């Protein structure tokens, strides 16, 4: 367990030195990358890391590279003081929170392109998003050199891409995927939930309801992908004023199109409300 004391580190080289010190002393390092404005979902990842590792490092960095020109980089919610308290109480040992100038000291000479798993779901409505995610994660993995990294299945496409990133570039670390933390009514915890109006907050639970409906339909024998997609769309359209960005059913973690549901599948949705775009998904196995 962490000892109720957290050290804040701003500089990349200080972070690298600290982590090397711990590794040379034989300690294991768990790493939880975040964009801050912490909620119970993030804290669940921390909980797993604290349990599995000697040292837990949480990063807070709102990465400009993964936001499109018309997205919410500027307005992304931030509250460093609250984050520090929550992280400390959860047992985090170090918070790594560089500013943009520190993270990207020079203009990058390389650009990365995620070829697989990135052209569907959020990748198709947020072009370049996963290239930005992969770039910052390569940097963070090299700075922090963790033994274990923790990602939420709430961002299942991101987790699938990170799995491929670790495999393709032979990062010597384990990916641990953690189940989505939800509000009591089922809404997935998200930093962006604060931007829902009270009415939208009530409607937003129907993202989860629609996914459960899909799972139930599959359990009842419906295997046709298009039928499941339609079921989910109809439910969201009937119960929310949100604009559907996508509803899709794909194999997981390959994220390829399947006409008939079989094996491990993901049903994923993205819905735009007036000030927040919410995503959610459900992953389950379909037997023959
Ligand atoms: P973010 O700060 O939104 O970039 O998220 C940082 C990490 O927390 C990612 O691995 C997310 O998948 C994970 N995460 C976000 N929301 C949840 C949630 N409701 N439950 C579990 N993990 C989550």
PDB file of C-alpha atoms and ligand atoms in Angstrom:
ATOM      1  CA  UNK A   1       0.000   0.000   0.000  1.00  0.00           C
ATOM      2  CA  UNK A   2       1.111   3.583  -0.621  1.00  0.00           C
ATOM      3  CA  UNK A   3       1.958   5.559   2.471  1.00  0.00           C
ATOM      4  CA  UNK A   4      -0.504   8.438   2.173  1.00  0.00           C
ATOM      5  CA  UNK A   5       2.039  10.823   0.762  1.00  0.00           C
ATOM      6  CA  UNK A   6       2.403  11.769  -2.854  1.00  0.00           C
ATOM      7  CA  UNK A   7       5.287  13.425  -4.672  1.00  0.00           C
ATOM      8  CA  UNK A   8       4.529  15.687  -7.615  1.00  0.00           C
ATOM      9  CA  UNK A   9       6.996  15.529 -10.490  1.00  0.00           C
ATOM     10  CA  UNK A  10       6.960  17.965 -13.379  1.00  0.00           C
ATOM     11  CA  UNK A  11      10.157  17.214 -15.264  1.00  0.00           C
ATOM     12  CA  UNK A  12      10.689  14.204 -17.511  1.00  0.00           C
ATOM     13  CA  UNK A  13      14.285  13.682 -16.403  1.00  0.00           C
ATOM     14  CA  UNK A  14      13.359  13.850 -12.693  1.00  0.00           C
ATOM     15  CA  UNK A  15      10.674  11.260 -13.291  1.00  0.00           C
ATOM     16  CA  UNK A  16      13.038   9.002 -15.192  1.00  0.00           C
ATOM     17  CA  UNK A  17      15.659   9.272 -12.421  1.00  0.00           C
ATOM     18  CA  UNK A  18      13.137   8.430  -9.704  1.00  0.00           C
ATOM     19  CA  UNK A  19      11.763   5.447 -11.490  1.00  0.00           C
ATOM     20  CA  UNK A  20      15.254   4.100 -12.255  1.00  0.00           C
ATOM     21  CA  UNK A  21      16.195   4.484  -8.612  1.00  0.00           C
ATOM     22  CA  UNK A  22      13.206   2.370  -7.609  1.00  0.00           C
ATOM     23  CA  UNK A  23      13.845  -0.226 -10.289  1.00  0.00           C
ATOM     24  CA  UNK A  24      17.496  -0.584  -9.240  1.00  0.00           C
ATOM     25  CA  UNK A  25      16.259  -1.137  -5.691  1.00  0.00           C
ATOM     26  CA  UNK A  26      14.195  -4.038  -7.045  1.00  0.00           C
ATOM     27  CA  UNK A  27      10.805  -2.330  -6.777  1.00  0.00           C
ATOM     28  CA  UNK A  28       8.007  -2.964  -9.245  1.00  0.00           C
ATOM     29  CA  UNK A  29       6.364   0.031 -10.891  1.00  0.00           C
ATOM     30  CA  UNK A  30       2.677   0.322 -11.758  1.00  0.00           C
ATOM     31  CA  UNK A  31       1.614   3.133 -14.086  1.00  0.00           C
ATOM     32  CA  UNK A  32      -1.811   4.700 -14.567  1.00  0.00           C
ATOM     33  CA  UNK A  33      -1.915   7.227 -17.440  1.00  0.00           C
ATOM     34  CA  UNK A  34      -4.763   9.765 -17.229  1.00  0.00           C
ATOM     35  CA  UNK A  35      -5.846  13.191 -18.373  1.00  0.00           C
ATOM     36  CA  UNK A  36      -6.825  14.111 -14.808  1.00  0.00           C
ATOM     37  CA  UNK A  37     -10.121  15.310 -13.329  1.00  0.00           C
ATOM     38  CA  UNK A  38     -10.048  12.031 -11.494  1.00  0.00           C
ATOM     39  CA  UNK A  39     -13.118   9.961 -10.745  1.00  0.00           C
ATOM     40  CA  UNK A  40     -13.795   6.495  -9.400  1.00  0.00           C
ATOM     41  CA  UNK A  41     -12.884   4.900 -12.745  1.00  0.00           C
ATOM     42  CA  UNK A  42      -9.348   6.257 -12.524  1.00  0.00           C
ATOM     43  CA  UNK A  43      -9.187   5.335  -8.848  1.00  0.00           C
ATOM     44  CA  UNK A  44     -10.132   1.763  -9.660  1.00  0.00           C
ATOM     45  CA  UNK A  45      -7.094   1.552 -11.938  1.00  0.00           C
ATOM     46  CA  UNK A  46      -4.986   2.993  -9.107  1.00  0.00           C
ATOM     47  CA  UNK A  47      -6.419   0.452  -6.686  1.00  0.00           C
ATOM     48  CA  UNK A  48      -5.293  -2.404  -8.949  1.00  0.00           C
ATOM     49  CA  UNK A  49      -1.865  -0.859  -9.389  1.00  0.00           C
ATOM     50  CA  UNK A  50      -1.355  -0.338  -5.654  1.00  0.00           C
ATOM     51  CA  UNK A  51      -2.308  -3.935  -5.054  1.00  0.00           C
ATOM     52  CA  UNK A  52       0.015  -5.354  -7.741  1.00  0.00           C
ATOM     53  CA  UNK A  53       3.106  -3.116  -7.453  1.00  0.00           C
ATOM     54  CA  UNK A  54       5.518  -1.603  -4.936  1.00  0.00           C
ATOM     55  CA  UNK A  55       5.270   1.867  -6.473  1.00  0.00           C
ATOM     56  CA  UNK A  56       2.333   3.483  -8.261  1.00  0.00           C
ATOM     57  CA  UNK A  57       2.819   6.403 -10.636  1.00  0.00           C
ATOM     58  CA  UNK A  58      -0.162   8.303 -12.004  1.00  0.00           C
ATOM     59  CA  UNK A  59       0.309  10.714 -14.880  1.00  0.00           C
ATOM     60  CA  UNK A  60      -1.944  13.671 -15.524  1.00  0.00           C
ATOM     61  CA  UNK A  61      -1.447  15.118 -18.958  1.00  0.00           C
ATOM     62  CA  UNK A  62      -4.078  16.515 -21.298  1.00  0.00           C
ATOM     63  CA  UNK A  63      -2.335  15.581 -24.521  1.00  0.00           C
ATOM     64  CA  UNK A  64      -2.938  18.185 -27.248  1.00  0.00           C
ATOM     65  CA  UNK A  65      -1.807  15.697 -29.908  1.00  0.00           C
ATOM     66  CA  UNK A  66      -4.875  13.530 -29.434  1.00  0.00           C
ATOM     67  CA  UNK A  67      -7.451  16.333 -29.750  1.00  0.00           C
ATOM     68  CA  UNK A  68      -8.802  17.448 -33.121  1.00  0.00           C
ATOM     69  CA  UNK A  69      -9.101  21.163 -34.015  1.00  0.00           C
ATOM     70  CA  UNK A  70     -12.793  21.315 -33.068  1.00  0.00           C
ATOM     71  CA  UNK A  71     -12.570  19.144 -29.971  1.00  0.00           C
ATOM     72  CA  UNK A  72     -12.526  20.029 -26.284  1.00  0.00           C
ATOM     73  CA  UNK A  73      -8.790  20.394 -25.546  1.00  0.00           C
ATOM     74  CA  UNK A  74      -9.181  23.910 -24.107  1.00  0.00           C
ATOM     75  CA  UNK A  75     -12.342  23.165 -22.155  1.00  0.00           C
ATOM     76  CA  UNK A  76     -11.336  19.687 -20.950  1.00  0.00           C
ATOM     77  CA  UNK A  77     -12.074  19.774 -17.189  1.00  0.00           C
ATOM     78  CA  UNK A  78      -9.043  20.284 -14.964  1.00  0.00           C
ATOM     79  CA  UNK A  79      -8.695  20.416 -11.153  1.00  0.00           C
ATOM     80  CA  UNK A  80      -5.161  19.683 -10.017  1.00  0.00           C
ATOM     81  CA  UNK A  81      -5.693  20.293  -6.305  1.00  0.00           C
ATOM     82  CA  UNK A  82      -8.601  17.889  -6.101  1.00  0.00           C
ATOM     83  CA  UNK A  83      -6.707  15.344  -8.218  1.00  0.00           C
ATOM     84  CA  UNK A  84      -3.713  15.489  -5.855  1.00  0.00           C
ATOM     85  CA  UNK A  85      -5.879  14.759  -2.814  1.00  0.00           C
ATOM     86  CA  UNK A  86      -7.736  11.908  -4.504  1.00  0.00           C
ATOM     87  CA  UNK A  87      -4.512  10.364  -5.803  1.00  0.00           C
ATOM     88  CA  UNK A  88      -2.826  10.647  -2.416  1.00  0.00           C
ATOM     89  CA  UNK A  89      -5.726   9.035  -0.598  1.00  0.00           C
ATOM     90  CA  UNK A  90      -5.798   6.227  -3.139  1.00  0.00           C
ATOM     91  CA  UNK A  91      -2.153   5.373  -2.444  1.00  0.00           C
ATOM     92  CA  UNK A  92      -0.416   6.917  -5.472  1.00  0.00           C
ATOM     93  CA  UNK A  93       3.310   7.467  -4.772  1.00  0.00           C
ATOM     94  CA  UNK A  94       4.106   9.884  -7.610  1.00  0.00           C
ATOM     95  CA  UNK A  95       2.025  12.115  -9.825  1.00  0.00           C
ATOM     96  CA  UNK A  96       3.813  12.921 -13.058  1.00  0.00           C
ATOM     97  CA  UNK A  97       2.260  16.092 -14.451  1.00  0.00           C
ATOM     98  CA  UNK A  98       4.442  17.797 -17.050  1.00  0.00           C
ATOM     99  CA  UNK A  99       3.100  20.781 -18.971  1.00  0.00           C
ATOM    100  CA  UNK A 100       2.870  20.663 -22.753  1.00  0.00           C
ATOM    101  CA  UNK A 101       6.184  22.501 -23.252  1.00  0.00           C
ATOM    102  CA  UNK A 102       7.984  19.951 -21.070  1.00  0.00           C
ATOM    103  CA  UNK A 103       6.372  16.948 -22.718  1.00  0.00           C
ATOM    104  CA  UNK A 104       6.975  18.205 -26.264  1.00  0.00           C
ATOM    105  CA  UNK A 105      10.185  20.205 -25.894  1.00  0.00           C
ATOM    106  CA  UNK A 106      10.948  20.173 -29.606  1.00  0.00           C
ATOM    107  CA  UNK A 107       8.749  19.882 -32.608  1.00  0.00           C
ATOM    108  CA  UNK A 108       8.503  16.142 -33.286  1.00  0.00           C
ATOM    109  CA  UNK A 109      10.661  14.752 -36.094  1.00  0.00           C
ATOM    110  CA  UNK A 110       8.632  11.564 -36.354  1.00  0.00           C
ATOM    111  CA  UNK A 111       4.970  10.933 -36.862  1.00  0.00           C
ATOM    112  CA  UNK A 112       3.247   7.732 -35.995  1.00  0.00           C
ATOM    113  CA  UNK A 113       0.368   6.121 -37.821  1.00  0.00           C
ATOM    114  CA  UNK A 114      -1.768   3.469 -36.189  1.00  0.00           C
ATOM    115  CA  UNK A 115      -2.721   1.214 -39.109  1.00  0.00           C
ATOM    116  CA  UNK A 116      -4.943  -1.369 -37.476  1.00  0.00           C
ATOM    117  CA  UNK A 117      -7.765  -1.143 -34.959  1.00  0.00           C
ATOM    118  CA  UNK A 118      -7.844   2.647 -35.454  1.00  0.00           C
ATOM    119  CA  UNK A 119     -10.083   3.234 -38.467  1.00  0.00           C
ATOM    120  CA  UNK A 120     -13.317   2.213 -36.723  1.00  0.00           C
ATOM    121  CA  UNK A 121     -15.356   3.519 -33.754  1.00  0.00           C
ATOM    122  CA  UNK A 122     -13.729   6.661 -32.276  1.00  0.00           C
ATOM    123  CA  UNK A 123     -10.932   6.462 -34.867  1.00  0.00           C
ATOM    124  CA  UNK A 124     -13.289   7.190 -37.735  1.00  0.00           C
ATOM    125  CA  UNK A 125     -14.923  10.196 -36.077  1.00  0.00           C
ATOM    126  CA  UNK A 126     -11.680  11.445 -34.478  1.00  0.00           C
ATOM    127  CA  UNK A 127      -9.057  11.171 -37.253  1.00  0.00           C
ATOM    128  CA  UNK A 128      -5.508  11.186 -35.886  1.00  0.00           C
ATOM    129  CA  UNK A 129      -6.709  10.697 -32.312  1.00  0.00           C
ATOM    130  CA  UNK A 130      -5.012   7.335 -31.790  1.00  0.00           C
ATOM    131  CA  UNK A 131      -1.796   8.513 -33.468  1.00  0.00           C
ATOM    132  CA  UNK A 132      -1.649  11.152 -30.734  1.00  0.00           C
ATOM    133  CA  UNK A 133      -2.482   8.624 -28.026  1.00  0.00           C
ATOM    134  CA  UNK A 134       0.195   6.183 -29.247  1.00  0.00           C
ATOM    135  CA  UNK A 135       2.818   8.940 -29.470  1.00  0.00           C
ATOM    136  CA  UNK A 136       2.304  10.182 -25.930  1.00  0.00           C
ATOM    137  CA  UNK A 137       2.188   6.635 -24.563  1.00  0.00           C
ATOM    138  CA  UNK A 138       5.521   5.725 -26.161  1.00  0.00           C
ATOM    139  CA  UNK A 139       6.982   8.785 -24.459  1.00  0.00           C
ATOM    140  CA  UNK A 140       5.355   7.975 -21.122  1.00  0.00           C
ATOM    141  CA  UNK A 141       6.433   4.321 -21.248  1.00  0.00           C
ATOM    142  CA  UNK A 142      10.030   5.427 -21.847  1.00  0.00           C
ATOM    143  CA  UNK A 143       9.924   8.059 -19.116  1.00  0.00           C
ATOM    144  CA  UNK A 144       8.251   5.891 -16.487  1.00  0.00           C
ATOM    145  CA  UNK A 145       9.450   2.399 -17.519  1.00  0.00           C
ATOM    146  CA  UNK A 146       6.651   0.612 -15.696  1.00  0.00           C
ATOM    147  CA  UNK A 147       6.312  -3.114 -15.133  1.00  0.00           C
ATOM    148  CA  UNK A 148       2.529  -2.923 -15.351  1.00  0.00           C
ATOM    149  CA  UNK A 149       0.266  -0.351 -17.028  1.00  0.00           C
ATOM    150  CA  UNK A 150      -3.424   0.029 -16.267  1.00  0.00           C
ATOM    151  CA  UNK A 151      -6.103   0.948 -18.794  1.00  0.00           C
ATOM    152  CA  UNK A 152      -9.881   0.932 -18.560  1.00  0.00           C
ATOM    153  CA  UNK A 153     -12.105  -1.110 -20.835  1.00  0.00           C
ATOM    154  CA  UNK A 154     -14.334   1.978 -20.848  1.00  0.00           C
ATOM    155  CA  UNK A 155     -11.945   3.057 -23.631  1.00  0.00           C
ATOM    156  CA  UNK A 156     -11.872  -0.410 -25.159  1.00  0.00           C
ATOM    157  CA  UNK A 157     -10.530   0.690 -28.533  1.00  0.00           C
ATOM    158  CA  UNK A 158      -7.682   2.535 -26.839  1.00  0.00           C
ATOM    159  CA  UNK A 159      -6.915  -0.556 -24.748  1.00  0.00           C
ATOM    160  CA  UNK A 160      -6.907  -2.744 -27.892  1.00  0.00           C
ATOM    161  CA  UNK A 161      -4.528  -0.309 -29.623  1.00  0.00           C
ATOM    162  CA  UNK A 162      -2.219  -0.139 -26.594  1.00  0.00           C
ATOM    163  CA  UNK A 163      -2.104  -3.938 -26.598  1.00  0.00           C
ATOM    164  CA  UNK A 164      -0.906  -3.786 -30.231  1.00  0.00           C
ATOM    165  CA  UNK A 165       1.545  -0.962 -29.431  1.00  0.00           C
ATOM    166  CA  UNK A 166       3.165  -3.005 -26.665  1.00  0.00           C
ATOM    167  CA  UNK A 167       3.327  -6.066 -28.925  1.00  0.00           C
ATOM    168  CA  UNK A 168       4.619  -4.267 -32.042  1.00  0.00           C
ATOM    169  CA  UNK A 169       7.354  -2.317 -30.250  1.00  0.00           C
ATOM    170  CA  UNK A 170       8.233  -4.973 -27.648  1.00  0.00           C
ATOM    171  CA  UNK A 171       7.732  -2.762 -24.631  1.00  0.00           C
ATOM    172  CA  UNK A 172       8.784  -4.830 -21.620  1.00  0.00           C
ATOM    173  CA  UNK A 173       5.576  -4.264 -19.691  1.00  0.00           C
ATOM    174  CA  UNK A 174       2.224  -5.886 -18.983  1.00  0.00           C
ATOM    175  CA  UNK A 175      -1.075  -4.330 -19.926  1.00  0.00           C
ATOM    176  CA  UNK A 176      -3.799  -4.750 -17.318  1.00  0.00           C
ATOM    177  CA  UNK A 177      -7.330  -3.992 -18.467  1.00  0.00           C
ATOM    178  CA  UNK A 178      -9.744  -2.891 -15.738  1.00  0.00           C
ATOM    179  CA  UNK A 179     -13.550  -3.111 -15.900  1.00  0.00           C
ATOM    180  CA  UNK A 180     -15.568   0.079 -16.333  1.00  0.00           C
ATOM    181  CA  UNK A 181     -16.584   1.823 -13.110  1.00  0.00           C
ATOM    182  CA  UNK A 182     -20.189   3.036 -13.236  1.00  0.00           C
ATOM    183  CA  UNK A 183     -22.543   5.264 -11.298  1.00  0.00           C
ATOM    184  CA  UNK A 184     -25.189   3.294  -9.355  1.00  0.00           C
ATOM    185  CA  UNK A 185     -27.667   3.679 -12.242  1.00  0.00           C
ATOM    186  CA  UNK A 186     -25.135   2.293 -14.742  1.00  0.00           C
ATOM    187  CA  UNK A 187     -23.710   5.423 -16.405  1.00  0.00           C
ATOM    188  CA  UNK A 188     -19.991   4.918 -17.040  1.00  0.00           C
ATOM    189  CA  UNK A 189     -17.892   7.313 -14.962  1.00  0.00           C
ATOM    190  CA  UNK A 190     -16.248   9.916 -17.147  1.00  0.00           C
ATOM    191  CA  UNK A 191     -14.525  13.251 -16.631  1.00  0.00           C
ATOM    192  CA  UNK A 192     -16.851  14.620 -19.299  1.00  0.00           C
ATOM    193  CA  UNK A 193     -20.043  13.740 -17.363  1.00  0.00           C
ATOM    194  CA  UNK A 194     -19.820  17.130 -15.602  1.00  0.00           C
ATOM    195  CA  UNK A 195     -20.807  18.732 -18.894  1.00  0.00           C
ATOM    196  CA  UNK A 196     -24.188  17.001 -19.017  1.00  0.00           C
ATOM    197  CA  UNK A 197     -27.253  19.064 -18.131  1.00  0.00           C
ATOM    198  CA  UNK A 198     -29.439  17.483 -15.397  1.00  0.00           C
ATOM    199  CA  UNK A 199     -31.829  16.304 -18.081  1.00  0.00           C
ATOM    200  CA  UNK A 200     -29.047  14.872 -20.240  1.00  0.00           C
ATOM    201  CA  UNK A 201     -27.592  13.139 -17.185  1.00  0.00           C
ATOM    202  CA  UNK A 202     -30.902  11.291 -16.785  1.00  0.00           C
ATOM    203  CA  UNK A 203     -30.934  10.356 -20.457  1.00  0.00           C
ATOM    204  CA  UNK A 204     -27.283   9.299 -20.518  1.00  0.00           C
ATOM    205  CA  UNK A 205     -27.954   6.108 -18.585  1.00  0.00           C
ATOM    206  CA  UNK A 206     -29.690   4.821 -21.699  1.00  0.00           C
ATOM    207  CA  UNK A 207     -26.321   4.287 -23.367  1.00  0.00           C
ATOM    208  CA  UNK A 208     -25.704   1.508 -20.855  1.00  0.00           C
ATOM    209  CA  UNK A 209     -29.290   0.276 -21.054  1.00  0.00           C
ATOM    210  CA  UNK A 210     -28.989  -0.028 -24.823  1.00  0.00           C
ATOM    211  CA  UNK A 211     -25.809  -2.095 -24.463  1.00  0.00           C
ATOM    212  CA  UNK A 212     -27.413  -4.413 -21.915  1.00  0.00           C
ATOM    213  CA  UNK A 213     -30.356  -4.793 -24.269  1.00  0.00           C
ATOM    214  CA  UNK A 214     -27.960  -5.821 -27.032  1.00  0.00           C
ATOM    215  CA  UNK A 215     -26.278  -8.389 -24.786  1.00  0.00           C
ATOM    216  CA  UNK A 216     -29.635  -9.791 -23.773  1.00  0.00           C
ATOM    217  CA  UNK A 217     -30.779 -10.041 -27.391  1.00  0.00           C
ATOM    218  CA  UNK A 218     -27.614 -11.946 -28.292  1.00  0.00           C
ATOM    219  CA  UNK A 219     -28.140 -14.294 -25.341  1.00  0.00           C
ATOM    220  CA  UNK A 220     -31.645 -14.858 -26.685  1.00  0.00           C
ATOM    221  CA  UNK A 221     -30.188 -16.016 -29.973  1.00  0.00           C
ATOM    222  CA  UNK A 222     -30.034 -12.921 -32.199  1.00  0.00           C
ATOM    223  CA  UNK A 223     -26.664 -13.127 -33.971  1.00  0.00           C
ATOM    224  CA  UNK A 224     -27.205 -10.702 -36.827  1.00  0.00           C
ATOM    225  CA  UNK A 225     -24.932  -7.684 -36.385  1.00  0.00           C
ATOM    226  CA  UNK A 226     -27.193  -5.238 -38.211  1.00  0.00           C
ATOM    227  CA  UNK A 227     -30.184  -6.258 -36.096  1.00  0.00           C
ATOM    228  CA  UNK A 228     -28.215  -5.631 -32.901  1.00  0.00           C
ATOM    229  CA  UNK A 229     -26.976  -2.259 -34.147  1.00  0.00           C
ATOM    230  CA  UNK A 230     -30.536  -1.234 -35.011  1.00  0.00           C
ATOM    231  CA  UNK A 231     -31.799  -2.311 -31.595  1.00  0.00           C
ATOM    232  CA  UNK A 232     -29.197  -0.161 -29.849  1.00  0.00           C
ATOM    233  CA  UNK A 233     -29.820   2.836 -32.124  1.00  0.00           C
ATOM    234  CA  UNK A 234     -33.584   2.632 -31.650  1.00  0.00           C
ATOM    235  CA  UNK A 235     -33.211   2.547 -27.868  1.00  0.00           C
ATOM    236  CA  UNK A 236     -30.876   5.554 -27.776  1.00  0.00           C
ATOM    237  CA  UNK A 237     -33.003   7.550 -30.190  1.00  0.00           C
ATOM    238  CA  UNK A 238     -36.138   6.794 -28.227  1.00  0.00           C
ATOM    239  CA  UNK A 239     -34.725   7.693 -24.824  1.00  0.00           C
ATOM    240  CA  UNK A 240     -32.246  10.520 -25.428  1.00  0.00           C
ATOM    241  CA  UNK A 241     -31.935  13.807 -27.303  1.00  0.00           C
ATOM    242  CA  UNK A 242     -28.312  12.957 -28.030  1.00  0.00           C
ATOM    243  CA  UNK A 243     -26.908  12.654 -31.530  1.00  0.00           C
ATOM    244  CA  UNK A 244     -25.561   9.177 -32.293  1.00  0.00           C
ATOM    245  CA  UNK A 245     -21.968   9.366 -33.469  1.00  0.00           C
ATOM    246  CA  UNK A 246     -21.698   5.610 -33.946  1.00  0.00           C
ATOM    247  CA  UNK A 247     -23.137   2.301 -32.829  1.00  0.00           C
ATOM    248  CA  UNK A 248     -21.064  -0.673 -33.884  1.00  0.00           C
ATOM    249  CA  UNK A 249     -20.533  -4.340 -33.244  1.00  0.00           C
ATOM    250  CA  UNK A 250     -17.038  -5.702 -33.915  1.00  0.00           C
ATOM    251  CA  UNK A 251     -14.737  -8.555 -32.985  1.00  0.00           C
ATOM    252  CA  UNK A 252     -12.604  -7.790 -29.917  1.00  0.00           C
ATOM    253  CA  UNK A 253      -9.755  -6.938 -29.637  1.00  0.00           C
ATOM    254  CA  UNK A 254      -9.148  -7.106 -33.429  1.00  0.00           C
ATOM    255  CA  UNK A 255     -11.970  -4.614 -34.067  1.00  0.00           C
ATOM    256  CA  UNK A 256     -12.920  -6.134 -37.400  1.00  0.00           C
ATOM    257  CA  UNK A 257     -16.365  -6.215 -38.939  1.00  0.00           C
ATOM    258  CA  UNK A 258     -18.404  -9.389 -38.440  1.00  0.00           C
ATOM    259  CA  UNK A 259     -21.792  -9.978 -40.020  1.00  0.00           C
ATOM    260  CA  UNK A 260     -22.663 -12.756 -37.567  1.00  0.00           C
ATOM    261  CA  UNK A 261     -21.791 -12.436 -33.898  1.00  0.00           C
ATOM    262  CA  UNK A 262     -19.291 -15.062 -32.857  1.00  0.00           C
ATOM    263  CA  UNK A 263     -16.456 -15.314 -30.334  1.00  0.00           C
ATOM    264  CA  UNK A 264     -15.459 -12.258 -28.315  1.00  0.00           C
ATOM    265  CA  UNK A 265     -17.350  -9.181 -29.474  1.00  0.00           C
ATOM    266  CA  UNK A 266     -17.715  -5.531 -28.524  1.00  0.00           C
ATOM    267  CA  UNK A 267     -20.867  -3.473 -28.837  1.00  0.00           C
ATOM    268  CA  UNK A 268     -19.768   0.163 -28.676  1.00  0.00           C
ATOM    269  CA  UNK A 269     -21.601   3.496 -28.770  1.00  0.00           C
ATOM    270  CA  UNK A 270     -20.704   7.163 -28.931  1.00  0.00           C
ATOM    271  CA  UNK A 271     -23.383   9.801 -28.410  1.00  0.00           C
ATOM    272  CA  UNK A 272     -23.011  13.566 -28.564  1.00  0.00           C
ATOM    273  CA  UNK A 273     -24.964  15.607 -26.067  1.00  0.00           C
ATOM    274  CA  UNK A 274     -24.937  19.410 -26.114  1.00  0.00           C
ATOM    275  CA  UNK A 275     -21.553  19.785 -24.416  1.00  0.00           C
ATOM    276  CA  UNK A 276     -20.234  16.255 -23.975  1.00  0.00           C
ATOM    277  CA  UNK A 277     -19.594  13.321 -26.261  1.00  0.00           C
ATOM    278  CA  UNK A 278     -19.988  10.109 -24.265  1.00  0.00           C
ATOM    279  CA  UNK A 279     -18.747   6.626 -25.133  1.00  0.00           C
ATOM    280  CA  UNK A 280     -19.556   3.268 -23.641  1.00  0.00           C
ATOM    281  CA  UNK A 281     -19.253  -0.373 -24.603  1.00  0.00           C
ATOM    282  CA  UNK A 282     -19.891  -3.903 -23.523  1.00  0.00           C
ATOM    283  CA  UNK A 283     -17.647  -6.864 -24.350  1.00  0.00           C
ATOM    284  CA  UNK A 284     -18.863 -10.439 -24.174  1.00  0.00           C
ATOM    285  CA  UNK A 285     -18.332 -13.874 -25.690  1.00  0.00           C
ATOM    286  CA  UNK A 286     -20.841 -15.417 -28.038  1.00  0.00           C
ATOM    287  CA  UNK A 287     -21.019 -19.192 -28.188  1.00  0.00           C
ATOM    288  CA  UNK A 288     -21.849 -21.097 -31.369  1.00  0.00           C
TER     289      UNK A 288
HETATM  290  P1  LIG B   1      -8.769   9.503 -19.237  1.00  0.00           P
HETATM  291  O1  LIG B   1      -8.332  10.362 -18.104  1.00  0.00           O
HETATM  292  O2  LIG B   1     -10.190   9.699 -19.625  1.00  0.00           O
HETATM  293  O3  LIG B   1      -7.802   9.532 -20.399  1.00  0.00           O
HETATM  294  O4  LIG B   1      -8.716   8.011 -18.693  1.00  0.00           O
HETATM  295  C1  LIG B   1      -7.545   7.476 -18.142  1.00  0.00           C
HETATM  296  C2  LIG B   1      -7.719   5.995 -17.933  1.00  0.00           C
HETATM  297  O5  LIG B   1      -8.826   5.769 -17.072  1.00  0.00           O
HETATM  298  C3  LIG B   1      -8.005   5.233 -19.236  1.00  0.00           C
HETATM  299  O6  LIG B   1      -7.315   3.992 -19.214  1.00  0.00           O
HETATM  300  C4  LIG B   1      -9.483   5.025 -19.179  1.00  0.00           C
HETATM  301  O7  LIG B   1      -9.913   3.892 -19.898  1.00  0.00           O
HETATM  302  C5  LIG B   1      -9.703   4.828 -17.690  1.00  0.00           C
HETATM  303  N1  LIG B   1     -11.090   5.114 -17.358  1.00  0.00           N
HETATM  304  C6  LIG B   1     -11.830   6.203 -17.686  1.00  0.00           C
HETATM  305  N2  LIG B   1     -13.091   6.077 -17.248  1.00  0.00           N
HETATM  306  C7  LIG B   1     -13.153   4.871 -16.622  1.00  0.00           C
HETATM  307  C8  LIG B   1     -14.188   4.147 -15.968  1.00  0.00           C
HETATM  308  N3  LIG B   1     -15.424   4.645 -15.854  1.00  0.00           N
HETATM  309  N4  LIG B   1     -13.891   2.943 -15.444  1.00  0.00           N
HETATM  310  C9  LIG B   1     -12.643   2.417 -15.541  1.00  0.00           C
HETATM  311  N5  LIG B   1     -11.624   3.051 -16.154  1.00  0.00           N
HETATM  312  C10 LIG B   1     -11.875   4.250 -16.687  1.00  0.00           C
END
